[in-house]
Short mmCIF file of C-alpha atoms in Angstrom, two decimals:
data_model
loop_
_atom_site.label_atom_id
_atom_site.label_comp_id
_atom_site.label_asym_id
_atom_site.label_seq_id
_atom_site.Cartn_x
_atom_site.Cartn_y
_atom_site.Cartn_z
CA GLY A 1 -14.15 9.70 -2.97
CA ASN A 2 -10.96 9.85 -1.80
CA THR A 3 -7.22 9.11 -2.53
CA PHE A 4 -4.21 9.08 -0.85
CA PRO A 5 -3.26 11.62 2.27
CA VAL A 6 0.13 12.27 1.78
CA ASN A 7 2.03 13.25 4.46
CA ASN A 8 4.68 15.98 3.37
CA LYS A 9 6.84 15.43 7.05
CA HIS A 10 6.80 12.21 7.16
CA ARG A 11 8.69 9.16 4.46
CA ASN A 12 6.51 7.76 2.34
CA ILE A 13 6.82 3.40 1.87
CA LEU A 14 4.17 2.34 -0.54
CA VAL A 15 3.69 -1.22 -0.38
CA ALA A 16 2.08 -3.09 -3.32
CA GLY A 17 0.86 -6.75 -3.98
CA GLY A 18 -0.25 -7.96 -6.91
CA LEU A 19 -1.99 -5.56 -9.34
CA GLY A 20 -2.40 -2.78 -6.59
CA ILE A 21 0.62 -1.70 -7.95
CA ALA A 22 -1.18 0.26 -10.48
CA PRO A 23 -2.60 2.94 -7.93
CA ILE A 24 0.83 2.70 -6.41
CA PHE A 25 2.39 4.09 -8.77
CA GLY A 26 0.60 6.96 -9.57
CA LEU A 27 1.25 7.98 -6.13
CA ALA A 28 4.63 7.21 -6.73
CA ASP A 29 4.45 8.89 -9.75
CA SER A 30 2.61 11.89 -7.46
CA ILE A 31 5.59 12.01 -4.46
CA VAL A 32 8.15 11.92 -7.29
CA ASN A 33 6.85 14.68 -8.89
CA SER A 34 5.79 16.73 -5.99
CA PRO A 35 9.01 19.80 -4.83
CA GLY A 36 9.81 18.97 -1.38
CA LEU A 37 9.14 15.16 -1.35
CA GLU A 38 11.64 12.66 -1.17
CA GLN A 39 11.54 9.62 -2.75
CA PRO A 40 9.25 7.17 -1.71
CA LEU A 41 10.32 3.30 -0.60
CA LEU A 42 8.58 0.23 -3.03
CA PHE A 43 7.77 -2.10 -1.63
CA TYR A 44 5.83 -4.54 -4.26
CA GLY A 45 4.79 -8.72 -4.02
CA ALA A 46 3.56 -10.71 -6.33
CA ARG A 47 2.86 -14.93 -6.54
CA THR A 48 5.78 -15.19 -9.63
CA GLY A 49 7.90 -13.15 -10.99
CA LYS A 50 6.61 -13.25 -14.64
CA GLU A 51 3.21 -10.79 -11.95
CA ILE A 52 5.40 -8.26 -11.18
CA LEU A 53 4.01 -5.66 -13.37
CA CYS A 54 4.90 -1.84 -13.96
CA LYS A 55 8.84 -2.61 -14.11
CA LYS A 56 10.16 -0.46 -17.26
CA ASN A 57 7.26 2.54 -15.90
CA LEU A 58 8.77 2.38 -12.32
CA ALA A 59 12.55 3.04 -13.68
CA ASP A 60 11.17 5.73 -16.00
CA ILE A 61 10.51 7.49 -12.90
CA SER A 62 13.99 6.28 -11.07
CA ILE A 63 12.24 3.80 -8.16
CA ARG A 64 14.24 0.65 -7.87
CA PRO A 65 11.48 -0.92 -6.01
CA VAL A 66 12.33 -4.11 -3.53
CA ILE A 67 10.46 -7.15 -4.93
CA ALA A 68 9.46 -9.91 -2.89
CA THR A 69 7.53 -12.82 -5.14
CA ASP A 70 5.95 -15.68 -3.29
CA ASP A 71 8.15 -18.54 -6.10
CA GLY A 72 11.58 -16.58 -5.22
CA THR A 73 11.57 -16.30 -9.21
CA ALA A 74 12.07 -12.11 -8.85
CA GLY A 75 13.90 -10.21 -5.66
CA LYS A 76 12.86 -12.28 -2.39
CA LYS A 77 11.73 -14.93 -1.49
CA GLY A 78 8.67 -14.86 0.34
CA ASN A 79 5.95 -12.26 1.04
CA ILE A 80 6.49 -8.65 0.85
CA VAL A 81 4.86 -7.84 4.34
CA LYS A 82 7.26 -10.04 5.73
CA VAL A 83 10.42 -8.52 3.82
CA LEU A 84 9.15 -4.82 4.82
CA GLU A 85 8.94 -6.42 8.45
CA LYS A 86 12.80 -6.81 8.70
CA PHE A 87 13.46 -3.08 7.12
CA LEU A 88 11.73 -1.91 9.48
CA LYS A 89 12.98 -4.38 12.48
CA SER A 90 16.48 -3.87 11.66
CA GLY A 91 17.21 -0.65 13.45
CA SER A 92 18.70 1.15 11.56
CA ILE A 93 15.96 3.79 11.29
CA ASN A 94 12.78 5.16 12.77
CA VAL A 95 9.70 4.17 12.63
CA ASN A 96 8.12 7.51 13.29
CA GLU A 97 9.41 9.20 10.03
CA TYR A 98 7.71 7.01 8.32
CA SER A 99 4.10 6.74 7.01
CA ILE A 100 2.60 3.49 5.05
CA TYR A 101 0.27 4.34 1.31
CA ALA A 102 -0.80 0.32 0.47
CA CYS A 103 -3.54 -1.51 -2.47
CA GLY A 104 -3.74 -5.31 -2.77
CA PRO A 105 -5.02 -8.15 -1.45
CA LYS A 106 -6.78 -7.83 1.64
CA PRO A 107 -4.68 -10.92 3.59
CA MET A 108 -1.46 -8.54 2.95
CA LEU A 109 -3.41 -5.20 3.16
CA LYS A 110 -4.72 -7.69 7.16
CA ALA A 111 -0.80 -8.68 7.36
CA LEU A 112 0.21 -4.88 7.36
CA SER A 113 -2.63 -3.50 9.28
CA ALA A 114 -1.57 -5.36 12.02
CA LEU A 115 2.51 -4.96 11.82
CA THR A 116 1.82 -1.07 11.21
CA ASN A 117 -0.58 -1.05 14.44
CA LYS A 118 2.54 -3.11 15.70
CA LEU A 119 5.57 -0.89 15.08
CA GLY A 120 2.77 2.96 15.97
CA ILE A 121 3.59 3.49 12.16
CA LYS A 122 0.64 5.19 10.46
CA GLY A 123 -0.76 3.55 7.23
CA TYR A 124 -3.50 3.92 4.74
CA ALA A 125 -4.70 1.14 3.06
CA ALA A 126 -7.23 1.74 -0.86
CA LEU A 127 -9.52 -0.86 -1.15
CA GLU A 128 -10.09 -3.55 -3.83
CA GLN A 129 -13.57 -4.05 -4.17
CA SER A 130 -16.64 -4.08 -6.76
CA MET A 131 -18.86 -1.21 -6.96
CA ALA A 132 -21.69 -2.01 -8.62
CA CYS A 133 -23.52 1.26 -8.33
CA GLY A 134 -20.34 3.74 -7.33
CA ILE A 135 -22.66 6.70 -5.03
CA GLY A 136 -23.33 4.08 -2.59
CA THR A 137 -26.78 3.44 -3.34
CA CYS A 138 -26.65 -0.89 -3.30
CA LEU A 139 -23.92 -1.17 -0.44
CA GLY A 140 -22.73 -3.66 -2.27
CA CYS A 141 -19.27 -2.29 -1.25
CA VAL A 142 -19.51 -1.86 2.26
CA VAL A 143 -16.30 -2.63 4.51
CA HIS A 144 -16.17 -2.89 8.80
CA THR A 145 -14.05 -0.11 10.09
CA THR A 146 -14.00 0.93 14.06
CA ARG A 147 -16.38 4.06 12.82
CA GLY A 148 -19.03 1.63 11.34
CA LEU A 149 -20.21 0.62 7.80
CA LYS A 150 -18.51 2.66 5.12
CA CYS A 151 -19.06 2.87 1.48
CA VAL A 152 -15.95 2.31 -0.31
CA CYS A 153 -17.22 3.94 -3.42
CA LYS A 154 -17.96 6.74 -1.98
CA GLU A 155 -16.59 6.53 2.06
CA GLY A 156 -13.08 5.60 -0.28
CA PRO A 157 -11.18 3.42 -1.26
CA VAL A 158 -8.27 4.69 1.03
CA PHE A 159 -8.80 4.12 4.65
CA PRO A 160 -6.39 4.43 7.44
CA LEU A 161 -4.99 0.87 7.94
CA ASN A 162 -5.92 0.84 11.93
CA GLU A 163 -9.33 2.00 10.97
CA ILE A 164 -10.71 -0.97 8.99
CA VAL A 165 -12.54 -4.28 10.80
CA TRP A 166 -10.63 -7.20 8.96
#
């Protein structure tokens, strides 16, 4: 498989939905511990406040996430992609200086893909997919991309957001 291609010339925005925080936390930790890279911004969404994970782990690496929950029990009420969109459209930043790295449920990633395409921001997603064989033989983890069918286990799990056919 592959990993997130972190751009050391861009500021990094990490977007996690639900259990997608696990790989995003690993990426955040890697960025924080890489000399010369700025502290990443983390946008983290879940259904409820009880489903927000890794709070202590994030605090340990000095990450203060922007949180949104569907029910409003933690952070902002609503969808994390909408919260990110508001930040990106605030006019206080130059979106060309950012790259986005995400993991979470497909509806979140689809919305994020539409947003990054609309704003012209480079984005990548780690796809959550069942992988029966792990070597590309069973074709159980195939994803449609603009470059044809790809096995998430072998050619992923990270793909450019603008290449995934939703």
